[in-house]
Amino acid sequence: MNDFNFYSPTRFVFGRGTCDRTGDAVAGAGHRRVLIVYGQGSVVRTGTLDRVRASLDRAGVTYLELGGARPNPDVSLAREGVELLRSEGNVDAVLAVGGGSVIDTAKAIALGACYAGDVWDLFSKRAAPERALPVDVVLTIPASGSEASDSCVLSNDELGMKCGLNTDLNRPVLAVMDPELTVTLPAYQTAAGVIDMISHVMERFFSGEPAVPVTDYLACGLIRAAIEAGERVMADPRDYDARANLMWTGTLAHNGIAGCGLGVPGKRDGDWTCHGMEHELSALDPKITHGAGLAVIFPAWMRYVWPAHPERFLTFAREVFGIEPVDPAVDDLSDFDEEVTPERAQADAITAAIDELQGFFVSLGMPRTLGELGITADDIDRLLAGLKQTRGERFGTFRELTLEDARAIYESAL
Ligand code: NZQ
Ligand code: ZN
């Protein structure tokens, strides 16, 4: 078990109707004047924004507003928010009302307001962040885990890039989590969220480091919870209990607890190659939903890299899907036309688990191929050029990959 340094300062106010208690929670965090950031209108249509405003009014918290954060948010709105704070001043927190795209825009504004130059410098790594305003969140979609994560992911359309910035300064102070707010989600977004949260656990589980039972059982339990709640929510979108389980799973999947002890010393707590490869898809086409991209990339990566650490995949197969390699000593092997070596039995079990996972993704309405996302073989060189800029020529800890390996993975998913 490797050393770790885990900081999770977020207060979670969770449950039915908590949206109407946002004002008290924000005031309780010591924030008297906030900048509300929201997306492209869902919170207006659902009435969530009005409820948040009313709650802030009741608590005596004043606010400015900035709407329009789009999925895979562009840096331009963050820049606008920073300008707004510079001209208005006196704001002591940024309040995100929405999903990962809104929260990440809010995080970028919170960082940019405390940095003298252009906020993109922090994402291009030209400068390191030193301070940030506090961020509060009212979460409307369980997916990114941004309500408690140390990450902020921003696109730059002008440069054709999408970059993540990881710092504990990004961790929100407060997350109001009202599962009832998520019943209005389109099924596609609910499904993409399920895949994103499962991916956050898997990026850490497959870090390439040896087993850490306390973290591994937690991780596999989170994946099972996401699968179970995901199936229930797709069958009945109004199932409160399933919505609530999904919401909390999404947070635990990405606040860092699912990676403790699995981090490679001196690096992040996980491999994160699939996220890197997916971010290039949504940098190329911002209409690609992050979780849908991951639904294609993750199984393709798994099929390519599993021989580097079959033991991790065998644990995954057993703990998540109850799949064990066949054992010639006890199992009936009459269906097999050739000798079943232990290696063959393990490979079959691992492939069956990856098939099961991908089958689950597809059953939620997610794509199996890049083609379904509009990506063709002609796009791969551009994806690799982006990957080289954001990840370099070698990346990954489960198995170190080159850009040619990434090409092979993209091609296998076409
Ligand atoms: O923009 P509005 O109108 O609000 O609509 C949104 C958007 O179209 C809609 N939506 C959200 N809540 C809703 C709702 N519609 C109806 N009812 C509701 N209750 O759903 C759509 C997707 O929203 P978005 O915020 O983009 O989703 P998500 O939470 O999946 O965030 C995706 C972004 O987060 C980044 C992704 O790369 C992507 O840019 N990530 C951020 C991470 C982090 N900061 O820790 C980690 C992740 O790995 C991820 O990279
Ligand atoms: Zn993600």
Short mmCIF file of C-alpha atoms and ligand atoms in Angstrom, two decimals:
data_model
loop_
_atom_site.label_atom_id
_atom_site.label_comp_id
_atom_site.label_asym_id
_atom_site.label_seq_id
_atom_site.Cartn_x
_atom_site.Cartn_y
_atom_site.Cartn_z
CA MET A 1 0.00 0.00 0.00
CA ASN A 2 1.59 3.25 -1.14
CA ASP A 3 1.70 6.43 0.92
CA PHE A 4 -0.99 9.00 0.18
CA ASN A 5 -2.05 12.51 1.06
CA PHE A 6 -5.83 12.74 0.85
CA TYR A 7 -7.66 16.01 1.52
CA SER A 8 -11.42 16.18 1.21
CA PRO A 9 -12.74 19.39 2.78
CA THR A 10 -16.22 19.42 1.21
CA ARG A 11 -19.36 19.63 3.36
CA PHE A 12 -22.11 17.52 1.79
CA VAL A 13 -25.72 18.53 2.39
CA PHE A 14 -27.56 15.57 0.92
CA GLY A 15 -31.19 14.62 0.47
CA ARG A 16 -34.71 15.53 -0.56
CA GLY A 17 -35.41 19.24 -0.65
CA THR A 18 -31.86 20.27 0.24
CA CYS A 19 -31.93 22.59 -2.78
CA ASP A 20 -34.24 24.85 -0.76
CA ARG A 21 -31.69 24.96 2.05
CA THR A 22 -28.84 26.19 -0.18
CA GLY A 23 -28.97 29.69 1.33
CA ASP A 24 -28.46 28.47 4.88
CA ALA A 25 -25.66 26.18 3.79
CA VAL A 26 -23.91 28.96 1.85
CA ALA A 27 -24.31 31.41 4.74
CA GLY A 28 -23.12 28.68 7.11
CA ALA A 29 -19.94 28.44 5.08
CA GLY A 30 -19.46 32.16 5.77
CA HIS A 31 -20.31 33.33 2.25
CA ARG A 32 -22.43 36.51 2.17
CA ARG A 33 -22.18 37.45 -1.51
CA VAL A 34 -21.73 34.92 -4.31
CA LEU A 35 -21.48 34.67 -8.08
CA ILE A 36 -24.02 32.09 -9.30
CA VAL A 37 -22.80 30.21 -12.37
CA TYR A 38 -25.15 28.02 -14.40
CA GLY A 39 -25.41 26.24 -17.75
CA GLN A 40 -27.49 26.50 -20.89
CA GLY A 41 -30.90 26.73 -19.32
CA SER A 42 -31.90 23.43 -17.69
CA VAL A 43 -31.87 25.02 -14.22
CA VAL A 44 -34.09 27.82 -15.52
CA ARG A 45 -36.57 25.39 -17.10
CA THR A 46 -36.71 23.06 -14.08
CA GLY A 47 -37.15 25.90 -11.59
CA THR A 48 -33.96 24.96 -9.72
CA LEU A 49 -32.41 28.39 -10.24
CA ASP A 50 -35.49 30.14 -8.84
CA ARG A 51 -35.44 27.86 -5.80
CA VAL A 52 -31.74 28.60 -5.21
CA ARG A 53 -32.31 32.36 -5.57
CA ALA A 54 -35.25 32.27 -3.14
CA SER A 55 -33.24 30.30 -0.64
CA LEU A 56 -30.30 32.71 -0.87
CA ASP A 57 -32.72 35.63 -0.42
CA ARG A 58 -34.17 34.05 2.72
CA ALA A 59 -30.69 33.58 4.14
CA GLY A 60 -29.65 37.15 3.31
CA VAL A 61 -27.00 36.06 0.80
CA THR A 62 -26.70 38.44 -2.17
CA TYR A 63 -25.61 37.36 -5.63
CA LEU A 64 -24.52 38.11 -9.16
CA GLU A 65 -25.30 35.67 -11.99
CA LEU A 66 -23.51 34.28 -15.00
CA GLY A 67 -25.26 31.70 -17.20
CA GLY A 68 -24.32 29.92 -20.40
CA ALA A 69 -21.71 27.30 -19.47
CA ARG A 70 -21.91 24.73 -22.24
CA PRO A 71 -21.03 21.01 -21.93
CA ASN A 72 -17.24 20.64 -22.33
CA PRO A 73 -16.99 24.31 -21.26
CA ASP A 74 -14.85 26.75 -23.19
CA VAL A 75 -12.46 29.09 -21.38
CA SER A 76 -14.27 32.16 -22.78
CA LEU A 77 -17.06 32.08 -20.18
CA ALA A 78 -14.53 31.63 -17.38
CA ARG A 79 -12.72 34.71 -18.65
CA GLU A 80 -16.04 36.60 -18.63
CA GLY A 81 -16.63 35.51 -15.04
CA VAL A 82 -13.18 36.66 -13.96
CA GLU A 83 -13.79 40.06 -15.57
CA LEU A 84 -17.14 40.31 -13.83
CA LEU A 85 -15.56 39.63 -10.45
CA ARG A 86 -12.78 42.13 -11.15
CA SER A 87 -15.28 44.87 -11.98
CA GLU A 88 -17.89 44.06 -9.31
CA GLY A 89 -15.63 42.83 -6.51
CA ASN A 90 -16.82 41.93 -3.02
CA VAL A 91 -17.81 38.40 -3.98
CA ASP A 92 -16.60 35.86 -1.46
CA ALA A 93 -17.51 32.60 -3.23
CA VAL A 94 -18.59 31.20 -6.59
CA LEU A 95 -21.78 29.10 -6.48
CA ALA A 96 -22.13 26.55 -9.29
CA VAL A 97 -25.69 25.37 -10.00
CA GLY A 98 -25.36 22.49 -12.46
CA GLY A 99 -23.10 19.65 -13.51
CA GLY A 100 -19.40 19.19 -14.19
CA SER A 101 -19.31 21.79 -16.94
CA VAL A 102 -20.83 24.46 -14.71
CA ILE A 103 -18.77 23.47 -11.68
CA ASP A 104 -15.54 23.50 -13.69
CA THR A 105 -16.39 26.93 -15.10
CA ALA A 106 -17.00 28.10 -11.52
CA LYS A 107 -13.70 26.57 -10.38
CA ALA A 108 -11.84 28.31 -13.21
CA ILE A 109 -13.43 31.64 -12.30
CA ALA A 110 -12.49 31.09 -8.65
CA LEU A 111 -8.87 30.45 -9.64
CA GLY A 112 -8.76 33.19 -12.27
CA ALA A 113 -10.10 35.82 -9.87
CA CYS A 114 -6.99 35.30 -7.71
CA TYR A 115 -4.49 35.27 -10.59
CA ALA A 116 -3.23 38.44 -12.27
CA GLY A 117 -2.81 37.02 -15.81
CA ASP A 118 -5.09 35.11 -18.22
CA VAL A 119 -6.82 32.17 -16.53
CA TRP A 120 -5.80 29.84 -19.40
CA ASP A 121 -2.15 30.18 -18.23
CA LEU A 122 -3.13 27.91 -15.33
CA PHE A 123 -4.47 25.24 -17.71
CA SER A 124 -1.58 25.46 -20.17
CA LYS A 125 0.68 25.10 -17.10
CA ARG A 126 2.41 28.38 -17.89
CA ALA A 127 1.64 29.36 -14.30
CA ALA A 128 0.76 27.46 -11.13
CA PRO A 129 -2.29 28.49 -9.11
CA GLU A 130 -1.59 29.81 -5.63
CA ARG A 131 -5.01 30.89 -4.40
CA ALA A 132 -8.68 30.56 -5.28
CA LEU A 133 -12.03 31.84 -4.08
CA PRO A 134 -14.13 29.17 -2.35
CA VAL A 135 -16.51 27.21 -4.58
CA ASP A 136 -20.00 26.08 -3.48
CA VAL A 137 -22.08 23.68 -5.56
CA VAL A 138 -25.72 22.75 -6.11
CA LEU A 139 -25.34 19.53 -8.09
CA THR A 140 -27.86 18.67 -10.81
CA ILE A 141 -26.23 15.62 -12.46
CA PRO A 142 -24.22 12.80 -10.93
CA ALA A 143 -21.30 12.17 -13.27
CA SER A 144 -18.11 14.19 -13.11
CA GLY A 145 -17.60 14.08 -9.34
CA SER A 146 -16.45 17.68 -9.67
CA GLU A 147 -18.59 18.56 -6.61
CA ALA A 148 -15.74 17.20 -4.46
CA SER A 149 -12.81 16.55 -6.82
CA ASP A 150 -9.50 18.35 -7.11
CA SER A 151 -9.94 18.61 -10.88
CA CYS A 152 -11.09 21.30 -13.24
CA VAL A 153 -11.36 20.54 -16.95
CA LEU A 154 -11.63 23.32 -19.50
CA SER A 155 -11.62 23.49 -23.29
CA ASN A 156 -10.02 26.12 -25.44
CA ASP A 157 -11.81 26.11 -28.79
CA GLU A 158 -9.34 28.55 -30.30
CA LEU A 159 -6.45 26.18 -29.63
CA GLY A 160 -8.50 22.99 -30.09
CA MET A 161 -7.45 21.80 -26.63
CA LYS A 162 -9.10 20.39 -23.52
CA CYS A 163 -6.94 20.47 -20.39
CA GLY A 164 -7.33 19.35 -16.80
CA LEU A 165 -5.88 21.17 -13.82
CA ASN A 166 -5.50 19.25 -10.57
CA THR A 167 -5.00 21.08 -7.30
CA ASP A 168 -6.58 20.89 -3.87
CA LEU A 169 -7.56 24.54 -4.43
CA ASN A 170 -10.24 23.10 -6.74
CA ARG A 171 -12.02 21.19 -4.01
CA PRO A 172 -15.42 22.74 -3.32
CA VAL A 173 -16.19 23.86 0.21
CA LEU A 174 -19.86 22.90 -0.01
CA ALA A 175 -21.94 20.53 -2.15
CA VAL A 176 -25.73 20.62 -1.91
CA MET A 177 -26.91 17.29 -3.32
CA ASP A 178 -30.63 16.91 -3.85
CA PRO A 179 -31.28 13.70 -5.84
CA GLU A 180 -34.77 14.94 -6.80
CA LEU A 181 -33.12 17.54 -9.04
CA THR A 182 -31.83 14.77 -11.28
CA VAL A 183 -35.18 13.32 -12.39
CA THR A 184 -35.33 15.81 -15.26
CA LEU A 185 -32.11 14.52 -16.81
CA PRO A 186 -32.30 13.16 -20.36
CA ALA A 187 -31.64 9.38 -20.30
CA TYR A 188 -28.50 9.87 -22.39
CA GLN A 189 -26.98 12.20 -19.78
CA THR A 190 -27.94 9.90 -16.92
CA ALA A 191 -26.26 7.00 -18.73
CA ALA A 192 -23.14 8.99 -19.61
CA GLY A 193 -22.89 9.97 -15.95
CA VAL A 194 -22.97 6.33 -14.85
CA ILE A 195 -20.09 5.54 -17.20
CA ASP A 196 -18.08 8.55 -16.08
CA MET A 197 -18.30 7.58 -12.41
CA ILE A 198 -17.40 3.95 -13.11
CA SER A 199 -14.45 5.21 -15.16
CA HIS A 200 -13.21 7.38 -12.28
CA VAL A 201 -13.01 4.30 -10.09
CA MET A 202 -11.39 2.18 -12.81
CA GLU A 203 -8.71 4.76 -13.65
CA ARG A 204 -7.54 4.35 -10.06
CA PHE A 205 -8.13 0.61 -9.70
CA PHE A 206 -5.99 0.00 -12.78
CA SER A 207 -3.11 2.23 -11.68
CA GLY A 208 -0.66 -0.63 -12.08
CA GLU A 209 0.16 -0.67 -8.37
CA PRO A 210 -0.30 -3.83 -6.28
CA ALA A 211 -3.60 -4.69 -4.57
CA VAL A 212 -4.81 -2.56 -1.64
CA PRO A 213 -7.73 -4.62 -0.30
CA VAL A 214 -9.37 -1.78 1.65
CA THR A 215 -9.42 0.44 -1.42
CA ASP A 216 -10.03 -2.36 -3.92
CA TYR A 217 -13.17 -3.65 -2.18
CA LEU A 218 -14.45 -0.10 -1.84
CA ALA A 219 -13.73 0.49 -5.54
CA CYS A 220 -15.43 -2.69 -6.76
CA GLY A 221 -18.36 -1.98 -4.44
CA LEU A 222 -18.74 1.49 -5.96
CA ILE A 223 -18.75 0.03 -9.47
CA ARG A 224 -21.37 -2.53 -8.46
CA ALA A 225 -23.47 0.21 -6.85
CA ALA A 226 -23.25 2.32 -10.02
CA ILE A 227 -24.28 -0.61 -12.22
CA GLU A 228 -27.18 -1.57 -9.96
CA ALA A 229 -28.47 1.98 -9.49
CA GLY A 230 -27.83 2.75 -13.17
CA GLU A 231 -30.05 -0.13 -14.26
CA ARG A 232 -32.79 0.89 -11.82
CA VAL A 233 -32.74 4.54 -12.89
CA MET A 234 -32.91 3.66 -16.57
CA ALA A 235 -35.88 1.39 -15.86
CA ASP A 236 -37.64 3.98 -13.69
CA PRO A 237 -36.27 7.54 -13.92
CA ARG A 238 -38.38 8.58 -10.90
CA ASP A 239 -36.84 5.99 -8.55
CA TYR A 240 -35.61 8.30 -5.78
CA ASP A 241 -33.57 5.70 -3.96
CA ALA A 242 -31.69 4.70 -7.11
CA ARG A 243 -31.14 8.38 -8.02
CA ALA A 244 -29.77 9.03 -4.52
CA ASN A 245 -27.44 6.04 -4.63
CA LEU A 246 -26.16 7.13 -8.01
CA MET A 247 -25.53 10.65 -6.80
CA TRP A 248 -23.46 9.59 -3.81
CA THR A 249 -21.60 6.96 -5.84
CA GLY A 250 -20.55 9.66 -8.30
CA THR A 251 -19.05 11.71 -5.48
CA LEU A 252 -17.16 8.84 -3.83
CA ALA A 253 -15.92 7.68 -7.22
CA HIS A 254 -13.93 10.87 -7.70
CA ASN A 255 -13.22 12.58 -4.40
CA GLY A 256 -10.06 10.47 -4.11
CA ILE A 257 -11.16 7.90 -1.53
CA ALA A 258 -11.27 5.19 -4.21
CA GLY A 259 -7.57 5.66 -4.94
CA CYS A 260 -5.95 5.81 -1.50
CA GLY A 261 -2.82 3.66 -1.51
CA LEU A 262 -3.01 2.97 -5.25
CA GLY A 263 -1.23 6.13 -6.37
CA VAL A 264 2.11 5.91 -8.05
CA PRO A 265 4.47 7.85 -5.77
CA GLY A 266 4.99 11.34 -7.14
CA LYS A 267 2.18 11.00 -9.71
CA ARG A 268 -1.62 11.10 -9.70
CA ASP A 269 -3.68 8.39 -8.02
CA GLY A 270 -4.35 6.40 -11.14
CA ASP A 271 -3.52 5.81 -14.76
CA TRP A 272 -5.87 8.35 -16.42
CA THR A 273 -4.94 7.35 -19.98
CA CYS A 274 -8.60 6.76 -20.93
CA HIS A 275 -9.55 10.20 -19.67
CA GLY A 276 -6.68 11.69 -21.67
CA MET A 277 -7.76 9.85 -24.80
CA GLU A 278 -11.42 10.80 -24.28
CA HIS A 279 -10.64 14.46 -23.68
CA GLU A 280 -9.12 14.55 -27.17
CA LEU A 281 -12.46 13.34 -28.59
CA SER A 282 -14.42 16.11 -26.89
CA ALA A 283 -11.71 18.65 -27.75
CA LEU A 284 -12.17 17.66 -31.41
CA ASP A 285 -15.95 17.80 -31.19
CA PRO A 286 -17.44 19.53 -28.10
CA LYS A 287 -20.78 17.86 -28.86
CA ILE A 288 -19.31 14.52 -27.73
CA THR A 289 -20.45 13.80 -24.17
CA HIS A 290 -17.52 12.85 -21.92
CA GLY A 291 -19.14 9.66 -20.55
CA ALA A 292 -20.16 8.51 -24.04
CA GLY A 293 -16.56 8.89 -25.22
CA LEU A 294 -15.36 6.91 -22.21
CA ALA A 295 -17.87 4.13 -22.99
CA VAL A 296 -15.94 3.53 -26.21
CA ILE A 297 -12.37 4.21 -25.07
CA PHE A 298 -12.29 2.32 -21.76
CA PRO A 299 -13.13 -1.19 -23.04
CA ALA A 300 -10.75 -0.67 -26.01
CA TRP A 301 -7.94 0.30 -23.61
CA MET A 302 -8.70 -2.65 -21.35
CA ARG A 303 -8.48 -5.16 -24.21
CA TYR A 304 -5.10 -3.67 -25.19
CA VAL A 305 -3.38 -3.44 -21.80
CA TRP A 306 -4.72 -6.24 -19.60
CA PRO A 307 -1.77 -8.62 -20.16
CA ALA A 308 0.45 -6.13 -18.27
CA HIS A 309 -1.30 -7.03 -14.98
CA PRO A 310 -3.76 -9.91 -15.44
CA GLU A 311 -4.08 -10.25 -11.67
CA ARG A 312 -5.81 -6.84 -11.42
CA PHE A 313 -8.28 -7.81 -14.12
CA LEU A 314 -8.97 -11.15 -12.43
CA THR A 315 -9.82 -9.30 -9.20
CA PHE A 316 -12.04 -6.92 -11.18
CA ALA A 317 -13.78 -9.84 -12.95
CA ARG A 318 -14.44 -11.65 -9.68
CA GLU A 319 -15.43 -8.72 -7.46
CA VAL A 320 -17.56 -6.80 -9.97
CA PHE A 321 -19.12 -9.54 -12.09
CA GLY A 322 -18.52 -12.75 -10.14
CA ILE A 323 -16.55 -14.16 -13.09
CA GLU A 324 -13.82 -16.69 -12.23
CA PRO A 325 -11.52 -18.57 -14.63
CA VAL A 326 -12.76 -22.09 -15.35
CA ASP A 327 -10.92 -24.73 -13.34
CA PRO A 328 -10.28 -28.08 -15.07
CA ALA A 329 -10.27 -29.74 -11.65
CA VAL A 330 -13.91 -28.86 -10.92
CA ASP A 331 -15.61 -27.47 -14.05
CA ASP A 332 -17.14 -29.38 -16.95
CA LEU A 333 -14.97 -28.49 -19.96
CA SER A 334 -16.79 -30.55 -22.59
CA ASP A 335 -17.74 -27.34 -24.48
CA PHE A 336 -14.07 -26.49 -25.12
CA ASP A 337 -12.50 -27.88 -28.28
CA GLU A 338 -8.90 -27.47 -27.13
CA GLU A 339 -6.93 -27.93 -23.91
CA VAL A 340 -7.77 -25.29 -21.29
CA THR A 341 -4.48 -24.07 -19.89
CA PRO A 342 -4.55 -21.80 -16.81
CA GLU A 343 -3.46 -18.90 -19.08
CA ARG A 344 -6.32 -19.58 -21.49
CA ALA A 345 -8.78 -19.82 -18.60
CA GLN A 346 -7.60 -16.47 -17.19
CA ALA A 347 -7.69 -14.75 -20.58
CA ASP A 348 -11.24 -16.02 -21.16
CA ALA A 349 -12.39 -14.76 -17.75
CA ILE A 350 -10.85 -11.35 -18.31
CA THR A 351 -12.33 -11.03 -21.79
CA ALA A 352 -15.71 -12.10 -20.44
CA ALA A 353 -15.56 -9.37 -17.77
CA ILE A 354 -14.63 -6.69 -20.32
CA ASP A 355 -17.45 -7.93 -22.60
CA GLU A 356 -19.85 -7.76 -19.64
CA LEU A 357 -18.80 -4.18 -18.82
CA GLN A 358 -19.11 -3.04 -22.43
CA GLY A 359 -22.43 -4.85 -22.75
CA PHE A 360 -23.68 -2.90 -19.73
CA PHE A 361 -22.56 0.41 -21.26
CA VAL A 362 -24.33 -0.44 -24.53
CA SER A 363 -27.45 -1.54 -22.65
CA LEU A 364 -27.67 2.00 -21.24
CA GLY A 365 -27.75 3.42 -24.78
CA MET A 366 -24.08 4.32 -24.93
CA PRO A 367 -21.98 3.82 -28.08
CA ARG A 368 -19.68 0.86 -28.71
CA THR A 369 -17.62 2.46 -31.50
CA LEU A 370 -15.98 5.78 -32.34
CA GLY A 371 -17.95 5.72 -35.56
CA GLU A 372 -21.16 6.16 -33.56
CA LEU A 373 -19.62 9.37 -32.18
CA GLY A 374 -18.84 10.63 -35.68
CA ILE A 375 -15.09 9.95 -35.41
CA THR A 376 -13.38 8.39 -38.45
CA ALA A 377 -9.92 7.03 -39.21
CA ASP A 378 -9.06 10.42 -40.73
CA ASP A 379 -9.42 12.07 -37.31
CA ILE A 380 -6.86 9.90 -35.52
CA ASP A 381 -3.80 11.97 -36.42
CA ARG A 382 -5.45 15.06 -34.92
CA LEU A 383 -6.40 13.14 -31.78
CA LEU A 384 -2.79 11.99 -31.40
CA ALA A 385 -1.42 15.49 -31.94
CA GLY A 386 -3.63 16.71 -29.10
CA LEU A 387 -2.64 13.82 -26.89
CA LYS A 388 1.02 14.60 -27.48
CA GLN A 389 0.43 18.18 -26.31
CA THR A 390 -1.55 17.26 -23.20
CA ARG A 391 0.09 13.96 -22.20
CA GLY A 392 3.46 13.89 -23.95
CA GLU A 393 4.90 11.00 -25.96
CA ARG A 394 4.69 8.41 -23.15
CA PHE A 395 1.90 8.15 -20.61
CA GLY A 396 0.04 5.73 -18.38
CA THR A 397 1.08 3.79 -15.32
CA PHE A 398 -0.83 0.49 -15.65
CA ARG A 399 1.20 0.05 -18.80
CA GLU A 400 3.29 2.85 -20.21
CA LEU A 401 2.01 3.61 -23.70
CA THR A 402 3.38 5.47 -26.68
CA LEU A 403 1.43 7.50 -29.20
CA GLU A 404 1.55 4.48 -31.52
CA ASP A 405 -0.14 2.40 -28.80
CA ALA A 406 -2.80 5.11 -28.52
CA ARG A 407 -3.23 4.95 -32.30
CA ALA A 408 -3.77 1.19 -32.08
CA ILE A 409 -6.38 1.69 -29.34
CA TYR A 410 -8.26 4.37 -31.29
CA GLU A 411 -8.15 2.19 -34.41
CA SER A 412 -9.44 -0.84 -32.53
CA ALA A 413 -12.46 1.25 -31.47
CA LEU A 414 -13.41 2.63 -34.90
O1 NZQ B 1 -26.36 23.23 -19.65
P1 NZQ B 1 -27.68 22.80 -19.09
O2 NZQ B 1 -28.83 23.43 -19.76
O3 NZQ B 1 -27.71 22.93 -17.60
O4 NZQ B 1 -27.87 21.21 -19.44
C1 NZQ B 1 -26.99 20.18 -19.00
C2 NZQ B 1 -26.10 19.68 -20.13
O5 NZQ B 1 -26.73 19.80 -21.37
C3 NZQ B 1 -27.80 18.97 -18.69
N1 NZQ B 1 -28.29 18.90 -17.31
C4 NZQ B 1 -27.58 18.95 -16.16
N2 NZQ B 1 -28.38 18.75 -15.11
C5 NZQ B 1 -29.64 18.59 -15.58
C6 NZQ B 1 -29.59 18.69 -16.99
N3 NZQ B 1 -30.70 18.57 -17.75
C7 NZQ B 1 -31.87 18.34 -17.13
N4 NZQ B 1 -31.99 18.22 -15.78
C8 NZQ B 1 -30.90 18.33 -14.98
N5 NZQ B 1 -31.01 18.15 -13.66
O6 NZQ B 1 -26.91 17.87 -18.86
C9 NZQ B 1 -25.95 18.20 -19.85
C10 NZQ B 1 -24.57 17.80 -19.36
O7 NZQ B 1 -24.14 18.63 -18.32
P2 NZQ B 1 -22.60 18.65 -17.93
O8 NZQ B 1 -22.40 19.59 -16.81
O9 NZQ B 1 -21.77 18.86 -19.16
O10 NZQ B 1 -22.37 17.14 -17.46
P3 NZQ B 1 -21.26 16.47 -16.60
O11 NZQ B 1 -21.55 16.63 -15.15
O12 NZQ B 1 -21.12 15.13 -17.14
O13 NZQ B 1 -19.91 17.29 -16.87
C11 NZQ B 1 -19.10 17.04 -17.98
C12 NZQ B 1 -17.86 17.89 -17.94
O14 NZQ B 1 -17.09 17.60 -16.75
C13 NZQ B 1 -15.74 17.26 -17.14
C14 NZQ B 1 -15.94 16.63 -18.50
O15 NZQ B 1 -14.75 16.52 -19.21
C15 NZQ B 1 -16.94 17.58 -19.12
O16 NZQ B 1 -16.29 18.76 -19.55
N6 NZQ B 1 -15.14 16.44 -16.10
C16 NZQ B 1 -14.81 17.06 -14.96
C17 NZQ B 1 -14.20 16.41 -13.92
C18 NZQ B 1 -13.83 17.09 -12.68
N7 NZQ B 1 -13.87 18.42 -12.66
O17 NZQ B 1 -13.46 16.46 -11.68
C19 NZQ B 1 -13.83 14.99 -14.02
C20 NZQ B 1 -14.43 14.28 -15.17
O18 NZQ B 1 -13.57 13.22 -15.53
C21 NZQ B 1 -14.71 15.09 -16.38
O19 NZQ B 1 -13.55 15.18 -17.21
ZN ZN B 2 -14.53 11.61 -16.15
#
